[in-house]
PDB file of C-alpha atoms in Angstrom:
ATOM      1  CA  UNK A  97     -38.446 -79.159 -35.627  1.00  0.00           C
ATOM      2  CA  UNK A  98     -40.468 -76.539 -33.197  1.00  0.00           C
ATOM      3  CA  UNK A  99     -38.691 -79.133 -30.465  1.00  0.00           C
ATOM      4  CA  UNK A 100     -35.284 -78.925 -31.476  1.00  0.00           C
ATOM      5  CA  UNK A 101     -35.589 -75.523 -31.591  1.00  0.00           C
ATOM      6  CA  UNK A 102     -36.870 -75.381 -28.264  1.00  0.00           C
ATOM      7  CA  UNK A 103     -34.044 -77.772 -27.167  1.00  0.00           C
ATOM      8  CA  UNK A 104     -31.455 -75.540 -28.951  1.00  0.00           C
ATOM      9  CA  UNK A 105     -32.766 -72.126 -27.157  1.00  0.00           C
ATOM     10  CA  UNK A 106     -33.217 -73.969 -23.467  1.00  0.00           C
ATOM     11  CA  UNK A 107     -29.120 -74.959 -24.247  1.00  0.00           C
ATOM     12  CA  UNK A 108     -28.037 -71.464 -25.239  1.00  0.00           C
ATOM     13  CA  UNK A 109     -29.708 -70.113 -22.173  1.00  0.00           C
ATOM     14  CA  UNK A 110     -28.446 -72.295 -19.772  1.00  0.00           C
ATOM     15  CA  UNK A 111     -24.861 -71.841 -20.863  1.00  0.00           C
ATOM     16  CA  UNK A 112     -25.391 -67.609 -21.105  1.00  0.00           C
ATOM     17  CA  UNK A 113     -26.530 -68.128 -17.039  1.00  0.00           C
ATOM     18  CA  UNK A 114     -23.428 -70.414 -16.274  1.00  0.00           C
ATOM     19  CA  UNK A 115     -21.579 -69.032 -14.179  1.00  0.00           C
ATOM     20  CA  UNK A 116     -18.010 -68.605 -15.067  1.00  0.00           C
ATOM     21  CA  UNK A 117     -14.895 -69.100 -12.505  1.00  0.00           C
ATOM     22  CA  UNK A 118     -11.437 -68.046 -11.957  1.00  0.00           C
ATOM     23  CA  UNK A 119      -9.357 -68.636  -8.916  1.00  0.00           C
ATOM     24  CA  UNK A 120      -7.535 -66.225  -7.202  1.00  0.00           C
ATOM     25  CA  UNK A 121      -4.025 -67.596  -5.362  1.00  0.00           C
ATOM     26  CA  UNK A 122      -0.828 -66.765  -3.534  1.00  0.00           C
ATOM     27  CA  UNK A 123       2.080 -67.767  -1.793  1.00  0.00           C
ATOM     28  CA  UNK A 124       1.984 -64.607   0.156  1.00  0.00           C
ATOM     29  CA  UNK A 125      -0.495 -64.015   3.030  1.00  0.00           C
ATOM     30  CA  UNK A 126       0.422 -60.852   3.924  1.00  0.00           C
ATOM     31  CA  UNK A 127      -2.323 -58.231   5.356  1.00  0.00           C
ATOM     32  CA  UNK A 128      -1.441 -56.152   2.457  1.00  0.00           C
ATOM     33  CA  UNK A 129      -1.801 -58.817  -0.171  1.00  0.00           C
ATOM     34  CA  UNK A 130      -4.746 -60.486   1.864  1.00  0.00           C
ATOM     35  CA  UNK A 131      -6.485 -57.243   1.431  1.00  0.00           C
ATOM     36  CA  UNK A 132      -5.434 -56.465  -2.047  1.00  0.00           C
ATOM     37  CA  UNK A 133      -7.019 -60.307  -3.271  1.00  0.00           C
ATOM     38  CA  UNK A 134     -10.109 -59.457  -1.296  1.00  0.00           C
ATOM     39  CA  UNK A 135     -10.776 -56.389  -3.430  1.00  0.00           C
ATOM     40  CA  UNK A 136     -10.170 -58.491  -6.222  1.00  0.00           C
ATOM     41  CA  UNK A 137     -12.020 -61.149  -5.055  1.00  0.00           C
ATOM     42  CA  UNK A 138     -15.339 -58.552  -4.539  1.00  0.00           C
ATOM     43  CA  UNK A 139     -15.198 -57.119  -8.148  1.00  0.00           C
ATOM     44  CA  UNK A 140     -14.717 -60.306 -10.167  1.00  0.00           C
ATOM     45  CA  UNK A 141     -17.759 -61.391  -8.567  1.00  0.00           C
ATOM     46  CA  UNK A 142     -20.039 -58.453  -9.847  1.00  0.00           C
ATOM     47  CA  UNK A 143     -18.344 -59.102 -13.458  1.00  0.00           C
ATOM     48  CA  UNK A 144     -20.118 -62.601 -12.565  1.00  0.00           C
ATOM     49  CA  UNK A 145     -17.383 -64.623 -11.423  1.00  0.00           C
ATOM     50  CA  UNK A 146     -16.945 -67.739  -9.300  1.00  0.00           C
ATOM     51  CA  UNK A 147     -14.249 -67.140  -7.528  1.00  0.00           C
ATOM     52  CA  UNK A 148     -12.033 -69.982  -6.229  1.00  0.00           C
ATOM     53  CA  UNK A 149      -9.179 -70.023  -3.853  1.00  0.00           C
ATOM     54  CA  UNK A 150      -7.223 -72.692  -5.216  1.00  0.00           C
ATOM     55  CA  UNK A 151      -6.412 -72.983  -8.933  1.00  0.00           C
ATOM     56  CA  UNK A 152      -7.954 -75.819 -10.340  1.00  0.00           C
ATOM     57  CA  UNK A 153      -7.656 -77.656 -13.833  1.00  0.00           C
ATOM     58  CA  UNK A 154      -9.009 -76.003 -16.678  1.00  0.00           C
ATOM     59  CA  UNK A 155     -10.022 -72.842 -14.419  1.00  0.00           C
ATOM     60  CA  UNK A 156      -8.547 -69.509 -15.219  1.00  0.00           C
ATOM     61  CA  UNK A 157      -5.722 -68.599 -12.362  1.00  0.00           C
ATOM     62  CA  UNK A 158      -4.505 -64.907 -10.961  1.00  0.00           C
ATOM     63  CA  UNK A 159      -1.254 -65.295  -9.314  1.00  0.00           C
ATOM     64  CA  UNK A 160      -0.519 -62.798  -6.668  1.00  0.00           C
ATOM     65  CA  UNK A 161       2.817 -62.588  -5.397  1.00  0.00           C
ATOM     66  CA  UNK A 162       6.137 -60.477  -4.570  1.00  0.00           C
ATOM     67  CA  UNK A 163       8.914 -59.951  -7.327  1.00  0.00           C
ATOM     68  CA  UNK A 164      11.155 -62.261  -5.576  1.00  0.00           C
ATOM     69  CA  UNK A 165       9.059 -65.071  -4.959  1.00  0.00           C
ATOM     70  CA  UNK A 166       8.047 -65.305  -8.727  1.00  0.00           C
ATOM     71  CA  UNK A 167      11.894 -66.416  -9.537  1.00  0.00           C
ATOM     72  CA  UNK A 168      12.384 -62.725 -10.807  1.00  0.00           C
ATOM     73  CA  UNK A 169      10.040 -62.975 -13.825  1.00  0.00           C
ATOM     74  CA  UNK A 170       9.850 -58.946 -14.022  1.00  0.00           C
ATOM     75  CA  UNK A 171      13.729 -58.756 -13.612  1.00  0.00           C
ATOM     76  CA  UNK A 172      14.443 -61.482 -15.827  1.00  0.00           C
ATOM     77  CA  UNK A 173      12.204 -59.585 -18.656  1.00  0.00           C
ATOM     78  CA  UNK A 174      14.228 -56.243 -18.545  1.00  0.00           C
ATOM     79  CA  UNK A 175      11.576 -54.133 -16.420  1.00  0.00           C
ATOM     80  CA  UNK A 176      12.869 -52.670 -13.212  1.00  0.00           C
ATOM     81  CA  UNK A 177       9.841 -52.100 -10.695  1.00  0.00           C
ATOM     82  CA  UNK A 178      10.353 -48.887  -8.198  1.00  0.00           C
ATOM     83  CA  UNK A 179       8.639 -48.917  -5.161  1.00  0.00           C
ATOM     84  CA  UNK A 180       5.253 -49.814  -4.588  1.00  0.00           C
ATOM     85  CA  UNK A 181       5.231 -51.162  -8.366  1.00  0.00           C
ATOM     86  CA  UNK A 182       3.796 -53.811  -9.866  1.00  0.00           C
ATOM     87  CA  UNK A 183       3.397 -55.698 -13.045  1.00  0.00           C
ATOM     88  CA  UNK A 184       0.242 -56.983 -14.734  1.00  0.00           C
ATOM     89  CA  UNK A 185       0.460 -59.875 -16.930  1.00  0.00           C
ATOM     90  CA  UNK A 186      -1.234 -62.482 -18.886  1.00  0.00           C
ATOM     91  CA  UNK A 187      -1.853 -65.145 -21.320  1.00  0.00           C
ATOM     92  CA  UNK A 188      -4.925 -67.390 -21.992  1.00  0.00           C
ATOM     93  CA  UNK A 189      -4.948 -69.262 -18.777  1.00  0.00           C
ATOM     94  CA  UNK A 190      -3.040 -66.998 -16.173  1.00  0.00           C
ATOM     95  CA  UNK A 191      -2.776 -63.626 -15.012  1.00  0.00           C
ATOM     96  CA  UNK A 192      -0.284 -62.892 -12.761  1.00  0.00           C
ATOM     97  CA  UNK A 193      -0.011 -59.678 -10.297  1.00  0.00           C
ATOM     98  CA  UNK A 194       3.629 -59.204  -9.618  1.00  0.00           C
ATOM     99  CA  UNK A 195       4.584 -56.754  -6.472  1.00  0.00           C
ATOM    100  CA  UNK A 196       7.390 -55.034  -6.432  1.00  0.00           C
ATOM    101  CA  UNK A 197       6.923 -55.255  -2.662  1.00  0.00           C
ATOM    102  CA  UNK A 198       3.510 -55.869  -0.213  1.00  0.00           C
ATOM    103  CA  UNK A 199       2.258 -51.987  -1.368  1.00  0.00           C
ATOM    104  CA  UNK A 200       3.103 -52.959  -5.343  1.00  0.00           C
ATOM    105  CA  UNK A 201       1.267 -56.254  -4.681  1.00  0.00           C
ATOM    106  CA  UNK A 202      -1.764 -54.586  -3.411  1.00  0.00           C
ATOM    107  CA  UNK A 203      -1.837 -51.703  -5.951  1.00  0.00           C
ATOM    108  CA  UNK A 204      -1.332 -54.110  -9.054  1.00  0.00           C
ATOM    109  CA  UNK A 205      -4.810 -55.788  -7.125  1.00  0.00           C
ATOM    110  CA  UNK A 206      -6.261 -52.977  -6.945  1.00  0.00           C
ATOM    111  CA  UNK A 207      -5.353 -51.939 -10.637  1.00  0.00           C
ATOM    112  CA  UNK A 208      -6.579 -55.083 -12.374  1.00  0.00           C
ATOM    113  CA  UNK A 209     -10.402 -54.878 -11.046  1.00  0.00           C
ATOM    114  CA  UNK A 210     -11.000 -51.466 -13.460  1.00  0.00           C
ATOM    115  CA  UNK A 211      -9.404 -53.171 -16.300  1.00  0.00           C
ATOM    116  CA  UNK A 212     -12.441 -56.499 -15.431  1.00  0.00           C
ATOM    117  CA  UNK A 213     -14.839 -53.599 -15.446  1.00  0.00           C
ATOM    118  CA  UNK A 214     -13.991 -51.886 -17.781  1.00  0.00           C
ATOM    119  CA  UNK A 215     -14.379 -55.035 -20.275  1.00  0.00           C
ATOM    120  CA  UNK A 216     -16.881 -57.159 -18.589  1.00  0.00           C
ATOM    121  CA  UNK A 217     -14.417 -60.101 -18.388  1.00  0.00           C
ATOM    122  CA  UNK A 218     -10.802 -60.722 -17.495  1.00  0.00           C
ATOM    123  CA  UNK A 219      -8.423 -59.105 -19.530  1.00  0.00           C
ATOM    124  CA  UNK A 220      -6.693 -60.902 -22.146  1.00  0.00           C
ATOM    125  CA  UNK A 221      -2.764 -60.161 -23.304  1.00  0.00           C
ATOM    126  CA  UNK A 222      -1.860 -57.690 -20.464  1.00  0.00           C
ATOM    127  CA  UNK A 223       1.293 -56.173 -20.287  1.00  0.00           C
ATOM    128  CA  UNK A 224       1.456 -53.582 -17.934  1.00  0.00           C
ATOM    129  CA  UNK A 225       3.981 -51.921 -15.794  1.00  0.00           C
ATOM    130  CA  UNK A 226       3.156 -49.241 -13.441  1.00  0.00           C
ATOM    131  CA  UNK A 227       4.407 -47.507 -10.082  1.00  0.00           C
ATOM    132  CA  UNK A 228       4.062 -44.382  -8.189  1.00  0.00           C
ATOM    133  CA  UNK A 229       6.034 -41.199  -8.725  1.00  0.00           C
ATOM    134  CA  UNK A 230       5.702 -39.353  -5.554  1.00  0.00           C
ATOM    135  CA  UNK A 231       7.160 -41.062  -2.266  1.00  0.00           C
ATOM    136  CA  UNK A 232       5.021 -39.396  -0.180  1.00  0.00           C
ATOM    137  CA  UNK A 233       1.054 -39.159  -1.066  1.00  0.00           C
ATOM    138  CA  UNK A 234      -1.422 -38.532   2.019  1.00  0.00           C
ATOM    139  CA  UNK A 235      -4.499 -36.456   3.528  1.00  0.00           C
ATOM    140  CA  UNK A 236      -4.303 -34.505   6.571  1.00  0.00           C
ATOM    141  CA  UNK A 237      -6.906 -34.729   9.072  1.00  0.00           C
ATOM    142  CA  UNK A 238      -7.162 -32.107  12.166  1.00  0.00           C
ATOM    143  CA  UNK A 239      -7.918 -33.320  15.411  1.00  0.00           C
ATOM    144  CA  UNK A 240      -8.212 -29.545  16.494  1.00  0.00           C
ATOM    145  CA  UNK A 241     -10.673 -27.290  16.428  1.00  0.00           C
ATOM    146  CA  UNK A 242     -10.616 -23.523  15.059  1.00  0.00           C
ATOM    147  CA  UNK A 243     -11.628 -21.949  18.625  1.00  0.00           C
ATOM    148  CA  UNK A 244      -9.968 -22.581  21.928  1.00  0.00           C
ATOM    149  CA  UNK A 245     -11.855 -25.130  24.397  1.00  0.00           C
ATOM    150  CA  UNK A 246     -13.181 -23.465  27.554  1.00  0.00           C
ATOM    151  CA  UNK A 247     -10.262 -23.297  29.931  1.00  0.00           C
ATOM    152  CA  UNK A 248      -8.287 -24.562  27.341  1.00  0.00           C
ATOM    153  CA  UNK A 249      -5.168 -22.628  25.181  1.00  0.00           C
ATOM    154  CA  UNK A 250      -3.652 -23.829  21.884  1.00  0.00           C
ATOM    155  CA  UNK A 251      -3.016 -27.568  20.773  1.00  0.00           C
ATOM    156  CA  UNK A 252      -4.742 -28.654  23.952  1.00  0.00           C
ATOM    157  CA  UNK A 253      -7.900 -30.273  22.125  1.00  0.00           C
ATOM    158  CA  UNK A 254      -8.494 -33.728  24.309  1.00  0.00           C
ATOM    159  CA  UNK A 255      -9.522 -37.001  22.468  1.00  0.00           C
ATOM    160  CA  UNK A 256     -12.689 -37.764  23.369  1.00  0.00           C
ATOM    161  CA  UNK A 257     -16.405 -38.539  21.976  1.00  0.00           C
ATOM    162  CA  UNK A 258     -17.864 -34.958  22.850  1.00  0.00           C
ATOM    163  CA  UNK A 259     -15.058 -32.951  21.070  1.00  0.00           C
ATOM    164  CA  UNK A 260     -14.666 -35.542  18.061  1.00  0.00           C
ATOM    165  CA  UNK A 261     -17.418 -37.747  17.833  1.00  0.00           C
ATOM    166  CA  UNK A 262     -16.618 -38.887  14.239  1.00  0.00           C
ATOM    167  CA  UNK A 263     -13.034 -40.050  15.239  1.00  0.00           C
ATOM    168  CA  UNK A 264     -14.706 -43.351  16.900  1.00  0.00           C
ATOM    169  CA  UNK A 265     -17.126 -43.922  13.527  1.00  0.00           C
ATOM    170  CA  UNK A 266     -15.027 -47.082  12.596  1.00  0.00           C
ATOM    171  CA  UNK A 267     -17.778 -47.372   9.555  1.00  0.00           C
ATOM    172  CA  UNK A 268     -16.668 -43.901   8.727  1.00  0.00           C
ATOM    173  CA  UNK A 269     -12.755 -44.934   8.611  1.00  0.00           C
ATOM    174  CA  UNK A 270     -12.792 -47.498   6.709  1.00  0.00           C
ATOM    175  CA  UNK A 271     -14.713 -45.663   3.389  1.00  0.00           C
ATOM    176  CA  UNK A 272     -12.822 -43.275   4.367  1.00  0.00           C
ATOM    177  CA  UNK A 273      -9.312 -45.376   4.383  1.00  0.00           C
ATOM    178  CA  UNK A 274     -10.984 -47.597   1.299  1.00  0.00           C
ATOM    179  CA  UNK A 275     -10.910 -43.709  -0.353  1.00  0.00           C
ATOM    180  CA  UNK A 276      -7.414 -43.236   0.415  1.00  0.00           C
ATOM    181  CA  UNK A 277      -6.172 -46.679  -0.837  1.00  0.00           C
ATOM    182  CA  UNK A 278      -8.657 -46.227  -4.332  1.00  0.00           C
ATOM    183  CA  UNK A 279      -6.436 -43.088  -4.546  1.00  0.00           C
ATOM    184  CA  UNK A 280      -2.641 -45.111  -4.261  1.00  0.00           C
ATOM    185  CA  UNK A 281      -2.343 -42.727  -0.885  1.00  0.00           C
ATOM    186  CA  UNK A 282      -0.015 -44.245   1.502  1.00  0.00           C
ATOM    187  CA  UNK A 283       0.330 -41.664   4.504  1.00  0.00           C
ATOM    188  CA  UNK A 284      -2.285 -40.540   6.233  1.00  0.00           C
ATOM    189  CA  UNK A 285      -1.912 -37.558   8.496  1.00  0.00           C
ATOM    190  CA  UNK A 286      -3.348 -36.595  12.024  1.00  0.00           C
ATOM    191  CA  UNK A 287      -2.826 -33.059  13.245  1.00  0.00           C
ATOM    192  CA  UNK A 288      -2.509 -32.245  16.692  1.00  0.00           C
ATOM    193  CA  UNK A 289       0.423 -30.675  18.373  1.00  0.00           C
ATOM    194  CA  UNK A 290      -0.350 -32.502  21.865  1.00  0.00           C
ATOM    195  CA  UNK A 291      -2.209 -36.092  21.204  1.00  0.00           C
ATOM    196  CA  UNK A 292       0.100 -37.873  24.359  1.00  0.00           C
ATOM    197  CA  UNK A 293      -2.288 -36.727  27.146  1.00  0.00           C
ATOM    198  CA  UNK A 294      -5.064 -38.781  25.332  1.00  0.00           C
ATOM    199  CA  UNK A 295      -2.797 -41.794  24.090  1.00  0.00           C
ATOM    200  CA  UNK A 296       0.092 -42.424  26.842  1.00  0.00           C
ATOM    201  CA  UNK A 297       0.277 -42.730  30.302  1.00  0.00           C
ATOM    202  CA  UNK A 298       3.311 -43.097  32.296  1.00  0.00           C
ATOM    203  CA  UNK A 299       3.794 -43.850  35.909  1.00  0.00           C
ATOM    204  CA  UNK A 300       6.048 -40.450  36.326  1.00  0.00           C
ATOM    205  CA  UNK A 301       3.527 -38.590  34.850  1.00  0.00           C
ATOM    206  CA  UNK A 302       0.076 -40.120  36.265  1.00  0.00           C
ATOM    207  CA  UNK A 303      -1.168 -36.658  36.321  1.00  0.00           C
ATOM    208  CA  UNK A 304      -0.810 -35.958  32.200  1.00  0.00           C
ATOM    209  CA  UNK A 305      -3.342 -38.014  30.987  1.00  0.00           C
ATOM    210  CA  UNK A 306      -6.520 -35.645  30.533  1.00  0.00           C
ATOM    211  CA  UNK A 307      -9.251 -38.477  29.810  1.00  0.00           C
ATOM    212  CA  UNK A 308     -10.970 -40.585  31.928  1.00  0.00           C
ATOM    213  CA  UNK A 309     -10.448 -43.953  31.590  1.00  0.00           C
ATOM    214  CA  UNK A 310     -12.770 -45.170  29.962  1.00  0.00           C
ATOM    215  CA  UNK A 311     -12.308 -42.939  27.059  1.00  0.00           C
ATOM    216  CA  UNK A 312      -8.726 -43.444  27.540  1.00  0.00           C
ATOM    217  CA  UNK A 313      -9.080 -47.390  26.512  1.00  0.00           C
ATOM    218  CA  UNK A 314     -11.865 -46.320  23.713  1.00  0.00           C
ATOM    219  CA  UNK A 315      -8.581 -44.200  22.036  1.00  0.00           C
ATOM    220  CA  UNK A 316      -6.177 -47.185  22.645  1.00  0.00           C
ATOM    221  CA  UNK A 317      -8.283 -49.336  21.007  1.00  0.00           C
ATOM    222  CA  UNK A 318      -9.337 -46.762  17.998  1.00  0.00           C
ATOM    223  CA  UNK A 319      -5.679 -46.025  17.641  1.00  0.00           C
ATOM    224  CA  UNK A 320      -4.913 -49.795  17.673  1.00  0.00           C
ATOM    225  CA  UNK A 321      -8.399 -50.259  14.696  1.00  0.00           C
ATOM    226  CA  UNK A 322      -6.936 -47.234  12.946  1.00  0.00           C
ATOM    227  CA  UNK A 323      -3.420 -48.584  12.014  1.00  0.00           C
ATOM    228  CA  UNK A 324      -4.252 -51.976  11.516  1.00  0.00           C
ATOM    229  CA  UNK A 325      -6.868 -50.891   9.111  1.00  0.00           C
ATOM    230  CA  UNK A 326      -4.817 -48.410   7.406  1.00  0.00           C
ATOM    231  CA  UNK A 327      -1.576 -50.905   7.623  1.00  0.00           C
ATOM    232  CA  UNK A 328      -3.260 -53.060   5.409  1.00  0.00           C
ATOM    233  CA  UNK A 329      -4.157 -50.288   2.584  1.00  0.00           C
ATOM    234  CA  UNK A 330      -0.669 -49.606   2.763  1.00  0.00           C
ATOM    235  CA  UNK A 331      -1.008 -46.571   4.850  1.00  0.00           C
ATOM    236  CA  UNK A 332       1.111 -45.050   7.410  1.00  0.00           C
ATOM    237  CA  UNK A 333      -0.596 -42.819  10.171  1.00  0.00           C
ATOM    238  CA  UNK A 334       1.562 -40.286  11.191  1.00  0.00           C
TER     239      UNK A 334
END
């Protein structure tokens, strides 16, 4: 008896310690999207998930996808997504995040990990529709300072390490950008009334650029980090 027992306990702990799976899938492999399912991805595995990335038989399956790739399942059940919507929902075997376009997509990804932590475990009978109201939602940053530079009047605040050394912290941007996305922000704003002598050069101007060049290629390729990065949040830089 003390052996079945024994037997029985040994069987209920290995099954608590399995390790349960879902798999997380698309038609879509936008940067958006791609980033939206990675997010996903990271918080179903600290609810304790395997996480697959094909859907496999008997496995739990999240569908990620745009409105009109899903053969109009939203439309077809009488909900009209706005911009940047999405639509979460379920049934024992499936969830699927429905986009009204890349942003929705990302947001409804970004939605259904607080509804996995909030529980513990996937969500079960979801029906949720959801979109922003405001078409416009950003931070402003200044690349200026609140003195003049030496030899310097207004707006003329050059890119470089020594007057903004946390514009090149690309650790910094992205928590920061990972902040802004958290938030459903989708414009993020850089203020300085004369940026082009640090950014552009043209051969009729040679004489406008007011970097060396060195740091002139460190802000072409920060530039070039920063939008990408922010691109796939769903973030314009303006």
């Amino acid at each position: 008896m003390r052996l079945l027992y024994l037997v029985i306990i040994i069987q209920l702990l290995f099954s608590a310690c399995e390790e349960k799976s879902v798999s997380i899938v698309s038609e879509n492999s936008s940067p958006r999207i791609a980033f939206g399912m990675q997010k996903l991805k990271t918080s179903l595995q600290k609810a304790g998930y395997q996480v697959l990335d094909e859907a496999r038989d008997g496995t739990p399956v999240i569908r990620v996808d745009l409105l009109d790739t899903l053969m109009k399942e939203v439309g077809a059940s009488g909900q009209k997504l706005g911009k940047e919507g999405f639509t979460l929902r379920s049934d024992a075997h499936e969830i699927v995040v429905t986009g009204r376009d890349e942003s929705g997509a990302l947001y409804g990804c970004l939605d259904l990990p607080e509804l996995i932590m909030k529980d513990g475990k996937l969500p079960a009978n979801i029906r949720k529709t959801d979109q922003p109201e405001m078409v416009l939602r950003g931070a402003c940053i200044g690349l200026q300072k609140t003195t003049y530079l030496p030899g310097r009047t207004v707006y003329e605040y050059p890119y470089t390490p020594e007057n903004f050394p946390w514009f090149y912290d690309k650790d910094l941007w992205i928590k920061y950008l990972d902040m802004l996305a958290e938030n459903r922000m989708n414009t993020l704003y850089l203020w300085n009334g004369h940026p082009f002598a640090s950014l552009v050069r043209t051969e009729d101007y040679p004489y406008a650029v007011e970097v060396d060049e060195e740091t002139f290629e460190k802000n072409e390729e920060m530039f070039a980090f920063l939008t990408h990065e922010a691109d796939k949040r769903g973030i314009w830089v303006i």
